[in-house]
Amino acid sequence: PRRYDRRAMKLDRDTLQTILATVYNSNPQLLAARARLREIDENYVQARAQGRPGVSLAASSSYDAQRAPDGDPNPFNPNAGDWIDIQPRNAQVSVVQPIYQGGRVRALKQQAKAGIMAARAGLEGAENSVFLSAATAYIDVLRDEEAARIRRNNVRVLTRQLDAANARFEVGEGTRTDVAQSRSRLAAAEAGLAQADAQLDVSRARFVRFVGRM
């Protein structure tokens, strides 16, 4: 939205399209809804895996060292008095293919699909709600900035009128009543400006809530 600096009156403009793009990419509520949808999408993959083959692998290995005795009665034993290493190993692979599960896998897949459709509908509803709130906040800021600008200009006009009333009174062409009326109108305008600035701050805070920045 147009942002006015009260001292320099600098103008920085965003379009509604850029605002909605920012909301789509960075709003925490939408990011959480998309993450939830990705999580639910995994349920369907897991349901399909229930009917597919399962593979398991088991392996074991051990080490044993033995020393042949020196007094081996076998004269042809070349290992007498030496260490003998024994390393038994074992490996096993098993494959399990479910043949019939009573419709369990189909039910799980249907349940996962229903959950995914519900999550997608929830995401779409969240997007519509957040986009509407962001667009409303955008329009509210523009409206309140314009209202504050008009009231600020009104204060400047009434200030000049008060100066003119004081000048006429000093030269004898005006009355104290004219001066008092000018001061009353200026005070009412300043009160209206303060109220407009407060409303603008509220609208800007609501805008930051949905968009994440000024």
XYZ file of C-alpha atoms in Angstrom:
214
model
C 0.000 0.000 0.000
C 0.978 3.625 -0.286
C 3.046 4.538 2.706
C 3.308 8.206 3.631
C 6.208 9.545 5.630
C 4.763 12.334 7.740
C 7.954 14.387 7.396
C 9.175 13.663 3.873
C 5.868 12.398 2.379
C 7.707 9.590 0.580
C 5.506 7.322 -1.531
C 6.081 3.584 -1.914
C 3.458 1.660 -3.859
C 2.656 -2.032 -4.033
C 0.045 -3.523 -6.331
C -2.585 -5.989 -5.222
C -0.926 -8.639 -7.395
C 2.438 -8.295 -5.643
C 0.719 -8.383 -2.266
C -1.131 -11.613 -3.068
C 2.086 -13.129 -4.441
C 3.854 -12.298 -1.186
C 1.020 -13.831 0.814
C 1.053 -17.003 -1.300
C 4.793 -17.493 -0.832
C 5.284 -16.506 2.804
C 2.050 -16.654 4.820
C 2.647 -19.080 7.755
C -0.910 -20.413 7.644
C -0.619 -21.368 3.976
C 2.865 -22.835 4.435
C 1.569 -25.008 7.278
C -1.422 -26.160 5.201
C 0.855 -27.139 2.300
C 3.179 -29.036 4.632
C 0.163 -30.848 6.068
C -0.959 -31.792 2.546
C 2.484 -33.195 1.698
C 2.379 -35.226 4.890
C -1.044 -36.667 4.026
C 0.120 -37.456 0.475
C 2.632 -39.871 1.991
C -0.230 -41.908 3.472
C -1.232 -43.084 -0.004
C 2.315 -44.197 -0.789
C 2.450 -46.100 2.472
C -0.939 -47.719 1.773
C 0.229 -48.947 -1.640
C 3.373 -50.374 -0.061
C 1.233 -52.678 2.111
C 0.475 -54.897 -0.906
C 3.955 -54.989 -2.401
C 6.737 -57.527 -1.777
C 8.852 -57.122 1.294
C 12.550 -57.933 1.309
C 14.624 -58.550 4.414
C 18.333 -59.276 4.740
C 20.108 -60.820 7.713
C 23.837 -61.478 7.976
C 26.255 -62.543 10.682
C 29.995 -63.004 10.993
C 32.312 -64.185 13.746
C 36.029 -64.790 14.305
C 37.735 -67.552 16.219
C 41.461 -68.245 16.608
C 42.729 -71.648 17.755
C 46.258 -72.972 18.230
C 47.159 -76.498 17.245
C 49.011 -78.364 20.043
C 52.740 -79.038 19.641
C 52.379 -82.701 20.537
C 50.004 -83.536 17.706
C 50.417 -87.300 17.053
C 49.857 -86.736 13.353
C 53.364 -86.211 11.901
C 51.896 -84.913 8.666
C 50.093 -81.995 10.366
C 51.908 -78.899 9.032
C 50.009 -76.635 11.433
C 51.353 -78.103 14.655
C 52.044 -75.283 17.059
C 50.514 -72.625 14.761
C 47.390 -70.437 15.149
C 44.375 -71.400 13.076
C 41.861 -68.672 12.161
C 38.195 -69.616 11.837
C 35.783 -67.035 10.392
C 32.267 -68.449 9.937
C 29.882 -66.196 7.965
C 26.181 -66.441 7.332
C 23.758 -64.411 5.181
C 20.046 -64.797 4.520
C 17.677 -62.950 2.189
C 13.911 -63.418 2.395
C 11.195 -62.062 0.101
C 7.537 -61.967 1.201
C 4.740 -61.308 -1.294
C 1.244 -60.845 0.207
C -1.258 -62.870 -1.794
C -4.544 -62.076 -0.075
C -5.217 -59.521 2.671
C -8.999 -59.412 2.677
C -9.280 -56.001 0.949
C -7.156 -54.268 3.557
C -4.859 -52.587 1.048
C -7.762 -51.318 -1.048
C -9.429 -49.879 2.041
C -6.213 -48.174 3.110
C -5.787 -46.634 -0.345
C -9.359 -45.357 -0.400
C -8.921 -43.918 3.071
C -5.694 -42.193 2.014
C -7.362 -40.740 -1.108
C -10.219 -39.373 0.964
C -7.748 -37.787 3.366
C -5.832 -36.215 0.491
C -8.990 -34.750 -1.062
C -10.041 -33.331 2.309
C -6.594 -31.792 2.834
C -6.656 -30.233 -0.637
C -10.080 -28.752 0.028
C -8.807 -27.412 3.342
C -5.803 -25.827 1.626
C -8.023 -24.215 -0.989
C -10.311 -22.855 1.708
C -7.341 -21.503 3.661
C -5.968 -19.812 0.540
C -9.302 -18.162 -0.218
C -9.670 -16.962 3.358
C -6.131 -15.589 3.618
C -6.287 -13.939 0.171
C -9.585 -12.256 1.055
C -8.205 -11.025 4.373
C -5.019 -9.732 2.727
C -6.948 -7.965 -0.045
C -9.314 -6.416 2.505
C -6.365 -5.242 4.609
C -4.732 -3.774 1.496
C -7.865 -1.801 0.582
C -8.324 -0.686 4.190
C -4.805 0.755 4.275
C -5.380 2.644 1.012
C -8.691 3.992 2.314
C -7.298 5.072 5.675
C -4.217 6.652 4.097
C -6.460 8.733 1.855
C -8.686 9.693 4.796
C -5.645 10.742 6.826
C -4.304 12.727 3.874
C -7.601 14.609 3.493
C -7.810 15.351 7.215
C -4.175 16.485 7.293
C -4.838 18.852 4.417
C -7.933 20.100 6.230
C -5.812 20.888 9.287
C -3.425 22.928 7.127
C -6.318 24.865 5.584
C -7.916 25.601 8.960
C -4.536 26.637 10.365
C -4.214 29.232 7.623
C -7.779 30.382 8.288
C -6.968 30.807 11.979
C -3.876 32.837 11.092
C -6.011 34.993 8.813
C -8.645 35.445 11.554
C -5.944 36.530 14.013
C -4.546 38.972 11.464
C -7.981 40.509 10.833
C -8.595 40.774 14.572
C -5.286 42.570 15.099
C -6.152 45.207 12.514
C -9.674 45.578 13.827
C -11.501 43.914 10.924
C -12.450 40.763 12.857
C -13.938 39.811 16.208
C -12.938 37.516 19.007
C -15.842 35.289 18.030
C -14.339 34.749 14.588
C -11.023 33.785 16.138
C -12.703 31.449 18.640
C -14.698 29.765 15.909
C -11.556 29.259 13.814
C -9.758 27.748 16.783
C -12.723 25.451 17.480
C -12.822 24.216 13.898
C -9.045 23.649 13.940
C -9.244 21.714 17.205
C -12.010 19.493 15.776
C -9.938 18.912 12.631
C -6.865 17.986 14.669
C -8.949 15.538 16.710
C -10.263 14.000 13.490
C -6.703 13.746 12.148
C -5.538 11.970 15.310
C -8.422 9.536 14.975
C -7.624 8.925 11.296
C -3.944 8.305 12.084
C -4.933 5.825 14.804
C -7.231 3.982 12.408
C -4.452 3.935 9.812
C -2.069 2.369 12.339
C -4.668 -0.311 13.075
C -5.122 -1.077 9.380
C -1.375 -1.227 8.808
C -0.948 -3.619 11.734
C -3.659 -5.868 10.286
C -1.935 -5.697 6.906
C 1.383 -6.798 8.444
C -0.443 -9.656 10.174
C -1.495 -11.195 6.861
C 1.305 -10.076 4.530
C 4.257 -10.124 6.907
C 5.647 -6.670 6.069
C 4.601 -3.044 5.759
